[in-house]
Short mmCIF file of N, CA and C in Angstrom, two decimals:
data_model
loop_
_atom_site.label_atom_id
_atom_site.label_comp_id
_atom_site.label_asym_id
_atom_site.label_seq_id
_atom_site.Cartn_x
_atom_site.Cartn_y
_atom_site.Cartn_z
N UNK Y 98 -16.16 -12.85 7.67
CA UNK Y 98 -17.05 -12.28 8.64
C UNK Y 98 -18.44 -12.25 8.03
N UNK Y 99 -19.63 -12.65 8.96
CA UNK Y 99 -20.80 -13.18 8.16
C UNK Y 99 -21.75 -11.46 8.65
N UNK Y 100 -21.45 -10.68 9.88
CA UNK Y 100 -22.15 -9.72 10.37
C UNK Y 100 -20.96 -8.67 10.44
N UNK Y 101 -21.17 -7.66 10.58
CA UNK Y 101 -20.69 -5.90 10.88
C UNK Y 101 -21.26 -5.61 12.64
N UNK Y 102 -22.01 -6.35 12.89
CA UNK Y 102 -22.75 -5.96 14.07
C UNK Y 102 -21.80 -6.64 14.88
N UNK Y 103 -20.99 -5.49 16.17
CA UNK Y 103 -20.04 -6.62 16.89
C UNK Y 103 -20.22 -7.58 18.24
N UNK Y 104 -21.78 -7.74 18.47
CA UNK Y 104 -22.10 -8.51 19.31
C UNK Y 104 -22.51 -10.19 18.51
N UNK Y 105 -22.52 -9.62 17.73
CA UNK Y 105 -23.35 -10.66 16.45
C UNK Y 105 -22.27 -11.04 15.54
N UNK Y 106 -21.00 -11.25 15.39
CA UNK Y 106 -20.09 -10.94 14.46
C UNK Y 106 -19.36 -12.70 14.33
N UNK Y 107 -19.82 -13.50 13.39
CA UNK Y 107 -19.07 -14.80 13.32
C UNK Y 107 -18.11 -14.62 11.76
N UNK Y 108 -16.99 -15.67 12.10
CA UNK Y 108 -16.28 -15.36 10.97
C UNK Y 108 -16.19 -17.09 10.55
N UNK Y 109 -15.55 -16.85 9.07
CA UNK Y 109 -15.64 -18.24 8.52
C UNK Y 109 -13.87 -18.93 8.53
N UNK Y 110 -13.52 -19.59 8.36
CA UNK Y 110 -12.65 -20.38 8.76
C UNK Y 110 -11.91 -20.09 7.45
N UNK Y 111 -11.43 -19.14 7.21
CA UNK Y 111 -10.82 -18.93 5.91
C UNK Y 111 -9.26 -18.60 5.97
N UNK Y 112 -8.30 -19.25 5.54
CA UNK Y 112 -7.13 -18.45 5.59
C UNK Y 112 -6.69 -19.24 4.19
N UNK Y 113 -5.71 -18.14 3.43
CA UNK Y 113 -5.14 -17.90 2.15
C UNK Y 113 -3.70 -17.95 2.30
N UNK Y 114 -2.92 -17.76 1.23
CA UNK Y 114 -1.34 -17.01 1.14
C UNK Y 114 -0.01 -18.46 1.39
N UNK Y 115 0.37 -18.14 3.03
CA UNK Y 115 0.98 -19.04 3.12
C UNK Y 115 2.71 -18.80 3.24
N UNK Y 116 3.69 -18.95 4.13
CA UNK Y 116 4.82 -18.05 3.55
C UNK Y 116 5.50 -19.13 2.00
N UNK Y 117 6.25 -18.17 1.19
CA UNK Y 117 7.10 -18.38 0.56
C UNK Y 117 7.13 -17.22 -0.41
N UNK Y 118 7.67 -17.05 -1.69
CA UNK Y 118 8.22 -16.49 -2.68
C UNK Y 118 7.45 -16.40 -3.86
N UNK Y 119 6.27 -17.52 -3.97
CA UNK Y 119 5.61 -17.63 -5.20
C UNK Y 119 4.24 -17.28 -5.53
N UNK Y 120 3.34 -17.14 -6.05
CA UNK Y 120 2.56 -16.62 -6.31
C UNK Y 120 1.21 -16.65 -5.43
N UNK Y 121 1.31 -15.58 -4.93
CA UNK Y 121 0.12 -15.92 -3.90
C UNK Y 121 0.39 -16.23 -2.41
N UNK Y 122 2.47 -16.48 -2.10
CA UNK Y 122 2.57 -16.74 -0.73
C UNK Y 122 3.48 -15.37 -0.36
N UNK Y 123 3.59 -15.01 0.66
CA UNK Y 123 4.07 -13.86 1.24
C UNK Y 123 5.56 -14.37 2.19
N UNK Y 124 6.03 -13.35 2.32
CA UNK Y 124 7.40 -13.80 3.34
C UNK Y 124 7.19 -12.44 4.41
N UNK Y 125 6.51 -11.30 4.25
CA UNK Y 125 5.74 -10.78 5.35
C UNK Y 125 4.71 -9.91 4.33
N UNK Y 126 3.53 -10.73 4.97
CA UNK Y 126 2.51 -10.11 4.42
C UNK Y 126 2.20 -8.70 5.49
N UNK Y 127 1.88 -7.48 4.87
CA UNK Y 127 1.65 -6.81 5.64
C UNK Y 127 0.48 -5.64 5.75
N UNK Y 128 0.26 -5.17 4.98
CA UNK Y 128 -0.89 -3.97 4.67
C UNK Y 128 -2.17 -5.28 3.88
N UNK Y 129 -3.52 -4.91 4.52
CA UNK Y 129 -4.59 -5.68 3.45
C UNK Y 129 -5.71 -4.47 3.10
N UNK Y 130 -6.00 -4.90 1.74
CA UNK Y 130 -7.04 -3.45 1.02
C UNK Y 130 -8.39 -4.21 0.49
N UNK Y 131 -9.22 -3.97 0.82
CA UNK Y 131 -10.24 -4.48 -0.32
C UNK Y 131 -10.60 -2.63 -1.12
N UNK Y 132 -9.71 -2.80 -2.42
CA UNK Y 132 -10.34 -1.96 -3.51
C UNK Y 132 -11.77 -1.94 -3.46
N UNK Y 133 -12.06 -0.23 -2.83
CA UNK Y 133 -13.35 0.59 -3.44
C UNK Y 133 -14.25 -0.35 -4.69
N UNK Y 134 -15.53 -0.68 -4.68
CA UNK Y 134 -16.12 -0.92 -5.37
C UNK Y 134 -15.79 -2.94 -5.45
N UNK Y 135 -15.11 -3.34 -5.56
CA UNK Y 135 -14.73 -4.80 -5.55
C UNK Y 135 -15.14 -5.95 -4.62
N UNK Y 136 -14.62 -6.55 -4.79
CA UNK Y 136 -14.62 -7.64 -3.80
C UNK Y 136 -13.50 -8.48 -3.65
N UNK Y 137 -12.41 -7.69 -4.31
CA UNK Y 137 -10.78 -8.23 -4.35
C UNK Y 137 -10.31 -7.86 -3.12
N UNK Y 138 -9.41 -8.29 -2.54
CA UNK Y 138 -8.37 -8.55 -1.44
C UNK Y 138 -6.86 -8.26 -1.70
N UNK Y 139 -6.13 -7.16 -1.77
CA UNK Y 139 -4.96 -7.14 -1.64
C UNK Y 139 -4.01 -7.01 -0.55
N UNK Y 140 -2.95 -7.81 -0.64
CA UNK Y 140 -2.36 -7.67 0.32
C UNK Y 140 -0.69 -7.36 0.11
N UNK Y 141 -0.04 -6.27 0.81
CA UNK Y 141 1.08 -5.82 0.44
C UNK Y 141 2.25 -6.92 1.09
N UNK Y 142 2.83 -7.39 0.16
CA UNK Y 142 3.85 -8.47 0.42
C UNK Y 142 5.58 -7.60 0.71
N UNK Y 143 5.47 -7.25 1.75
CA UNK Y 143 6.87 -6.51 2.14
C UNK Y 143 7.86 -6.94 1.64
N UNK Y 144 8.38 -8.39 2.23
CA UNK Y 144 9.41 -8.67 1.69
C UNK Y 144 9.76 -9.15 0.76
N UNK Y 145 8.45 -9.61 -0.49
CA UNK Y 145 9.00 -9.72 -1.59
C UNK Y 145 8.67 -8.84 -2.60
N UNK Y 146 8.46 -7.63 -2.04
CA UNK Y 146 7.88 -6.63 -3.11
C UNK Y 146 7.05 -6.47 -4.04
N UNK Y 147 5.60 -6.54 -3.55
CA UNK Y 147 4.89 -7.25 -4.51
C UNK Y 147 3.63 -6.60 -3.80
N UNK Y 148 2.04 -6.91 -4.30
CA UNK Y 148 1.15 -6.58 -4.04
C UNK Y 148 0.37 -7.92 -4.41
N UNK Y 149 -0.14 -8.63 -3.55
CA UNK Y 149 -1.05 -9.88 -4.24
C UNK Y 149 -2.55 -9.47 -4.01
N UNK Y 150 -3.25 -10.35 -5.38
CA UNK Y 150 -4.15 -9.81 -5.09
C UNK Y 150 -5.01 -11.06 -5.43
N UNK Y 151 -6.09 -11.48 -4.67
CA UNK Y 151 -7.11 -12.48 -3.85
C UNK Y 151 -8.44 -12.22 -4.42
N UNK Y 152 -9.38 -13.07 -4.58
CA UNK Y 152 -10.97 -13.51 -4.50
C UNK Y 152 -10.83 -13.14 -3.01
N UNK Y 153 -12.63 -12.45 -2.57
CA UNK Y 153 -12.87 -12.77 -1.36
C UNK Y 153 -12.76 -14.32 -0.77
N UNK Y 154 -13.02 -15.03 -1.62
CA UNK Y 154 -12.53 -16.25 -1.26
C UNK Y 154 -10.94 -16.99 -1.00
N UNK Y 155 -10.21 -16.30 -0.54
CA UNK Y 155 -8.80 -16.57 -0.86
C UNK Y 155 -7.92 -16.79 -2.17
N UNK Y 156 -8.88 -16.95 -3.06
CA UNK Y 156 -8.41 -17.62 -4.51
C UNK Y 156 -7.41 -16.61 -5.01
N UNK Y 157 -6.12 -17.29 -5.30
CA UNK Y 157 -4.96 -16.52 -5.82
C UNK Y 157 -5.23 -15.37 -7.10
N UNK Y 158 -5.42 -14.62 -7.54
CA UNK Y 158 -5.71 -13.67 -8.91
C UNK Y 158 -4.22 -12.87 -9.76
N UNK Y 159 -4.03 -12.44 -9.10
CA UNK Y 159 -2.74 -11.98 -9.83
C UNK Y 159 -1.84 -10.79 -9.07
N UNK Y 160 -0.50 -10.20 -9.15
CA UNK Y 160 0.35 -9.94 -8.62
C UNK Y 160 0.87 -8.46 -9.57
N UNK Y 161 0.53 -7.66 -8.04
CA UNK Y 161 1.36 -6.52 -8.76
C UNK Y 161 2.53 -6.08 -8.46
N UNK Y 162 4.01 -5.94 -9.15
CA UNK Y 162 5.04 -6.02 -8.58
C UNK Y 162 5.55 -4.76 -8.37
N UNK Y 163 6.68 -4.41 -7.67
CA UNK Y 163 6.90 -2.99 -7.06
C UNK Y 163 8.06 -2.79 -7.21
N UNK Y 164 8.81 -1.54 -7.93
CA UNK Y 164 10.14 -1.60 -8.47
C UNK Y 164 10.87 -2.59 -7.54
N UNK Y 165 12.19 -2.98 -7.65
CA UNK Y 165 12.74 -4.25 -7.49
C UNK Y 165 13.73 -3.22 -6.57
N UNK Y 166 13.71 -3.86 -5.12
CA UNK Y 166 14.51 -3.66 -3.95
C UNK Y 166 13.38 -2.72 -2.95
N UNK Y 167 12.30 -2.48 -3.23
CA UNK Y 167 11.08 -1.60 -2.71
C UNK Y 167 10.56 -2.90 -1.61
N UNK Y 168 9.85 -2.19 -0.31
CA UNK Y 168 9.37 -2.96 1.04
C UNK Y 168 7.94 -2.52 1.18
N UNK Y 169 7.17 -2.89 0.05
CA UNK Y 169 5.54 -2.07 0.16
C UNK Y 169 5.08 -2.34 1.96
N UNK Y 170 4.09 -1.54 2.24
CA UNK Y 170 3.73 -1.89 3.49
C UNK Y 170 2.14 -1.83 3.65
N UNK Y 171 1.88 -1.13 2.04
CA UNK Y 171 0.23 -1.26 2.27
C UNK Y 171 -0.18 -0.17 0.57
N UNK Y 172 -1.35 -0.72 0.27
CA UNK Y 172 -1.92 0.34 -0.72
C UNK Y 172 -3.45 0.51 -0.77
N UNK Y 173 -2.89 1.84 -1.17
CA UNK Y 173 -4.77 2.41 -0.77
C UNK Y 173 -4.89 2.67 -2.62
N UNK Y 174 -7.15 3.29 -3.03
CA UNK Y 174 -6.95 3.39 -4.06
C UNK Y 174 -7.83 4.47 -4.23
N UNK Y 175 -7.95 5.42 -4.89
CA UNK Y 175 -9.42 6.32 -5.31
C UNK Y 175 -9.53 5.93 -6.96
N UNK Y 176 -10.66 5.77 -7.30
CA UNK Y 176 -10.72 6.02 -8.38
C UNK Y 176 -9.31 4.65 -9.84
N UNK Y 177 -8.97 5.49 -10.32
CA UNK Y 177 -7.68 4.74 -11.26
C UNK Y 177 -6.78 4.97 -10.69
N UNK Y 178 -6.47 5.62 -9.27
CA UNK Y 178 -5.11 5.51 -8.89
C UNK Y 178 -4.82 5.08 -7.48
N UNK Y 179 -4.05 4.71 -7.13
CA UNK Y 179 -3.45 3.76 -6.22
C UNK Y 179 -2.29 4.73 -5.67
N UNK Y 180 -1.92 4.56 -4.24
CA UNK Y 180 -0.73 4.98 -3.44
C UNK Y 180 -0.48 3.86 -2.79
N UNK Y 181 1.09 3.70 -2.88
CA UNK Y 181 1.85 2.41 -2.25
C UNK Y 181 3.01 3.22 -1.19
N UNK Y 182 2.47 2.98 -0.05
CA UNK Y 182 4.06 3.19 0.97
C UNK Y 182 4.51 1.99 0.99
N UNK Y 183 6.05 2.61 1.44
CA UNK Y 183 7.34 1.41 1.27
C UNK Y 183 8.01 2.16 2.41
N UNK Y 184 8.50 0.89 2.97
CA UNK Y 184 9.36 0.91 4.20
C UNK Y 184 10.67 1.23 4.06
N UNK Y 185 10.78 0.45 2.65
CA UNK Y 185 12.29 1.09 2.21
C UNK Y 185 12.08 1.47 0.29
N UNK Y 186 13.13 1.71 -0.41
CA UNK Y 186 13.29 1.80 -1.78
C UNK Y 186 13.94 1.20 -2.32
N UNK Y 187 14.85 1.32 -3.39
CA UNK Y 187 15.96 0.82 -4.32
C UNK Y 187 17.41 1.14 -3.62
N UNK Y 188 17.14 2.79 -3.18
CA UNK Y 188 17.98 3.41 -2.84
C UNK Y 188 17.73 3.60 -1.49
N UNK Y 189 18.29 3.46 -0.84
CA UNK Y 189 18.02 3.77 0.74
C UNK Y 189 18.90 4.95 1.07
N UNK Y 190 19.20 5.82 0.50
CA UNK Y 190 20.05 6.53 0.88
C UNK Y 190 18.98 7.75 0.41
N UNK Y 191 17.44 7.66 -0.18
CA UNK Y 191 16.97 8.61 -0.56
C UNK Y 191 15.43 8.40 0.67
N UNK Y 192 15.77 7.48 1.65
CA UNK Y 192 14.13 7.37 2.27
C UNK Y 192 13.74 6.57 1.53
N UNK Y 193 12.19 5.95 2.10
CA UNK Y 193 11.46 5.30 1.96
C UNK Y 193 10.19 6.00 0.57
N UNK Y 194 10.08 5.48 -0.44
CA UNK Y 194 9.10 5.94 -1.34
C UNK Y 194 7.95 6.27 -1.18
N UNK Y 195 6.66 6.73 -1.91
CA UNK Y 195 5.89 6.52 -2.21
C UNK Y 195 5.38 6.68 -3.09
N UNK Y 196 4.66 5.59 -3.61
CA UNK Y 196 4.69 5.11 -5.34
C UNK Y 196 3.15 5.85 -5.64
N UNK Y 197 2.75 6.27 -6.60
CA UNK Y 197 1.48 6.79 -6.99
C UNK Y 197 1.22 5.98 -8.18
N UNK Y 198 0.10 5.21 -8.40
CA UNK Y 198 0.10 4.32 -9.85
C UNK Y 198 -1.13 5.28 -10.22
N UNK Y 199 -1.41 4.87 -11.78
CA UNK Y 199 -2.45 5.32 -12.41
C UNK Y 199 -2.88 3.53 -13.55
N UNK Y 200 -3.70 3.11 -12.86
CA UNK Y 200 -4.24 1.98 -13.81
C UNK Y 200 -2.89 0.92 -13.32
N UNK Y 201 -2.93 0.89 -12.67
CA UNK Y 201 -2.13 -0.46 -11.82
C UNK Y 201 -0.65 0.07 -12.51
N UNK Y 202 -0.21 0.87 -13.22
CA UNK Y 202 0.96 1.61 -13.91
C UNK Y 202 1.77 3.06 -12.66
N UNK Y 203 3.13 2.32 -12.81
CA UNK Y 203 4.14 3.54 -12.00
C UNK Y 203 4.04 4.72 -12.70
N UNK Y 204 3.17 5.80 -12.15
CA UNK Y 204 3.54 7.20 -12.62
C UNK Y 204 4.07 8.49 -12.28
N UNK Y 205 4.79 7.85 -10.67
CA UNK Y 205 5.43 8.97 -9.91
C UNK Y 205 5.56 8.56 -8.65
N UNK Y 206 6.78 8.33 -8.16
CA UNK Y 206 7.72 8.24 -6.90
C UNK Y 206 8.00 9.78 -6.46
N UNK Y 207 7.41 9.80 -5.08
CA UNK Y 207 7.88 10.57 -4.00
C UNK Y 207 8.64 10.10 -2.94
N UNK Y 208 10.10 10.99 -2.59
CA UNK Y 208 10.68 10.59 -1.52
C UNK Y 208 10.46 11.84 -0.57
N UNK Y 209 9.74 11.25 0.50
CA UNK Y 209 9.59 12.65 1.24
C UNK Y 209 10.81 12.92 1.97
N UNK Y 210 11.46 12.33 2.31
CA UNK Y 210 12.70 12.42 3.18
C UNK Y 210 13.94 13.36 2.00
N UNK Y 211 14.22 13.15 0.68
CA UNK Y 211 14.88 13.36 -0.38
C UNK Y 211 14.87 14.49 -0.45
N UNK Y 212 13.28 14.55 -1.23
CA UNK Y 212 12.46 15.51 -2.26
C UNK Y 212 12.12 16.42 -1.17
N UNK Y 213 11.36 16.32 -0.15
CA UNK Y 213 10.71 17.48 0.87
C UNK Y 213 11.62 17.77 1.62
N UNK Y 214 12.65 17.38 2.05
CA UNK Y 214 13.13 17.61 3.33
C UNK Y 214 12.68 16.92 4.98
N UNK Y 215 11.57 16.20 4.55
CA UNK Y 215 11.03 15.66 5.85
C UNK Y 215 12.18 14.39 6.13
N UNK Y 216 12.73 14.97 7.28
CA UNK Y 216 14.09 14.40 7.84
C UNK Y 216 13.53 13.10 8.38
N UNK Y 217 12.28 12.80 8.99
CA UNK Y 217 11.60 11.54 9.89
C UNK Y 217 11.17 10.36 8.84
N UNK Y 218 10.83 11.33 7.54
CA UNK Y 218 10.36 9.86 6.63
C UNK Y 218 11.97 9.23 6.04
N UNK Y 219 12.27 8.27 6.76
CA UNK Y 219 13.29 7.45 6.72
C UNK Y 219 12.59 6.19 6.04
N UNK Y 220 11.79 5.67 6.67
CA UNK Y 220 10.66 5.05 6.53
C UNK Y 220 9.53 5.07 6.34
N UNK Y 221 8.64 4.99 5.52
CA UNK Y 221 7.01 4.99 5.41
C UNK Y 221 6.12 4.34 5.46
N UNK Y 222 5.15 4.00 6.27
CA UNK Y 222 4.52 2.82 6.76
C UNK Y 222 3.08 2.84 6.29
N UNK Y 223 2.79 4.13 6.15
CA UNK Y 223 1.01 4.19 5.50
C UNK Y 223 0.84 5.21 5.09
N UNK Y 224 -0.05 5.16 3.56
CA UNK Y 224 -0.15 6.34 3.09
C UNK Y 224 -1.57 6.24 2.37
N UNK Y 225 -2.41 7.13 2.40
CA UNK Y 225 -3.82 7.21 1.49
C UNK Y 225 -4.36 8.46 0.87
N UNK Y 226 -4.80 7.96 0.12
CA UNK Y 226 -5.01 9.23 -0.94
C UNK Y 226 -6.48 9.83 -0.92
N UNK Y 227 -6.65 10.87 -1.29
CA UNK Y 227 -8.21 11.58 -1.25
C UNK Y 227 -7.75 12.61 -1.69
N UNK Y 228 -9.17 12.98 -2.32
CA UNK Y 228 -9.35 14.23 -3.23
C UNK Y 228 -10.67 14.94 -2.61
N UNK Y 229 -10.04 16.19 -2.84
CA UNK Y 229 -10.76 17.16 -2.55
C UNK Y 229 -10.73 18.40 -3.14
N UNK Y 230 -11.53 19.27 -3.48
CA UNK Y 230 -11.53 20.60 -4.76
C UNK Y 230 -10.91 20.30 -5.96
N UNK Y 231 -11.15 18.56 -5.94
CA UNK Y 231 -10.30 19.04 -7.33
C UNK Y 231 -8.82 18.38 -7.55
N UNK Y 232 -8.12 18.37 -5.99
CA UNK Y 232 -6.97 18.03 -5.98
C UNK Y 232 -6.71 16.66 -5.33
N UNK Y 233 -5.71 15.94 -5.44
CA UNK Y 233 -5.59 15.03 -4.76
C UNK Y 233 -4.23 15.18 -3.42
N UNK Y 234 -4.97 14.38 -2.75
CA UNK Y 234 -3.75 14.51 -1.34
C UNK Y 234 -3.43 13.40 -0.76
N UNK Y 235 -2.03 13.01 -0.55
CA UNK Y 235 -1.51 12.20 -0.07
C UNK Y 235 -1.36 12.16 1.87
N UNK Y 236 -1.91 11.43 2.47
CA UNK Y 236 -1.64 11.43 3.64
C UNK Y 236 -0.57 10.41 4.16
N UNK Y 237 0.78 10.86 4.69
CA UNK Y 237 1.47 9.59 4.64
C UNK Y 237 1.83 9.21 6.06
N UNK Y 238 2.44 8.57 7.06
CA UNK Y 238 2.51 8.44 8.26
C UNK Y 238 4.25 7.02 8.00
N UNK Y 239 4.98 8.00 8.65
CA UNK Y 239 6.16 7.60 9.08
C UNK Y 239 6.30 6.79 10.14
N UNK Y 240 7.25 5.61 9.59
CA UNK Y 240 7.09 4.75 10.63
C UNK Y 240 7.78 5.20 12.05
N UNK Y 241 8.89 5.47 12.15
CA UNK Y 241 9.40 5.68 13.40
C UNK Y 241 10.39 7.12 13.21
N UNK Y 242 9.60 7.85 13.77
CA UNK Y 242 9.26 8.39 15.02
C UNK Y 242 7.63 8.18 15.07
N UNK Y 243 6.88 8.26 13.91
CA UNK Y 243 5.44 8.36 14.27
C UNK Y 243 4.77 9.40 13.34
N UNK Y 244 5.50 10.19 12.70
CA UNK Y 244 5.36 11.20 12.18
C UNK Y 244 4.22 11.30 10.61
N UNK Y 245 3.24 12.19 10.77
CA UNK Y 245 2.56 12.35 9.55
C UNK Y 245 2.82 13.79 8.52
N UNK Y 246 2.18 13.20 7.24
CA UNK Y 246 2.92 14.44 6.29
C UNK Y 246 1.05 14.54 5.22
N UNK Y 247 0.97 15.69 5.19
CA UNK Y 247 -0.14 16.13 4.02
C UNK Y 247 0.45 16.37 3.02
N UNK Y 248 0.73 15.77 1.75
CA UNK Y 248 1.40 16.36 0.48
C UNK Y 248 -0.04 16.48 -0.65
N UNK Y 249 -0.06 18.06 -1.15
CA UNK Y 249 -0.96 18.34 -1.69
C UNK Y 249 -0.58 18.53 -3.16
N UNK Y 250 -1.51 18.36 -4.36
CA UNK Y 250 -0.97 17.87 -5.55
C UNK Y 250 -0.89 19.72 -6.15
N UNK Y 251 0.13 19.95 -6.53
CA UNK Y 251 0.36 21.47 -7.03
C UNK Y 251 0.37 21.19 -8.59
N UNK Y 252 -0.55 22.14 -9.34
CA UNK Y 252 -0.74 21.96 -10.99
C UNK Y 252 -0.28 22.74 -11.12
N UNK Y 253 0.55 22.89 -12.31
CA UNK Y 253 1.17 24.40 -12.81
C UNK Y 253 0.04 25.05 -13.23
#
């Protein structure tokens, strides 16, 4: 896209990815992020569990992978840390995750369905993070029924 202005708005003939399994192609691509501050392109690769990540120019860069049997559906980032919803987990018998990284590194899985009791997150379809006083907060939104959850970060 060459303008922001939407009467004025031309785009360039660009497409990337491609389906398959290997680096840089998707089998459902689904959530896209351009990381705060960058000019990188990620895009959450559902079904092969993975996070690819793009030049504004399509150019392949490198791949972040997501515990093994996980259905990312999108990731947001503040700062050094990153939130990944997943449609499903390892375990499906615990809900759908959500992964919190610190420096592209796993440092804490939430199952809200498990861990909280939120009976609707079966599934998790989008989740983003923000801070405020200090704390950070997860906003997550369940895929079906529709359902959203505020999880606020408690310090001992």
């Amino acid at each position: 896209m060459t303008s922001y202005r939407p009467l004025k708005a031309a785009w360039f003939d660009l497409a990337f990815g491609g389906r398959g399994t290997g680096p840089g192609q998707f089998n459902t691509g689904h959530g896209i992020t351009i990381p705060p501050g960058t000019r990188r392109i990620d895009v959450a690769d559902r079904a092969n569990g993975k996070i690819d990540r793009f030049t504004r120019h399509g150019q392949y860069l490198s791949t972040l992978r997501m515990p093994m049997g996980s259905l990312p559906c999108d990731i947001d980032y503040l700062g050094r840390y990153a939130v990944v919803a997943a449609l499903d987990g390892p375990d499906k018998s615990k809900g759908a995750p959500i992964y919190l990284l610190e420096d592209d590194r796993l440092v804490s899985t939430i199952f809200p369905k498990d861990d909280l009791g939120l009976v609707n997150f079966k599934h998790v379809h989008n989740a983003v993070l923000r801070e405020t006083g200090g704390k950070l907060y997860i906003i997550a939104q369940a895929w079906n029924p529709g359902d959203f959850a505020v999880l606020e970060q408690v310090v001992p």
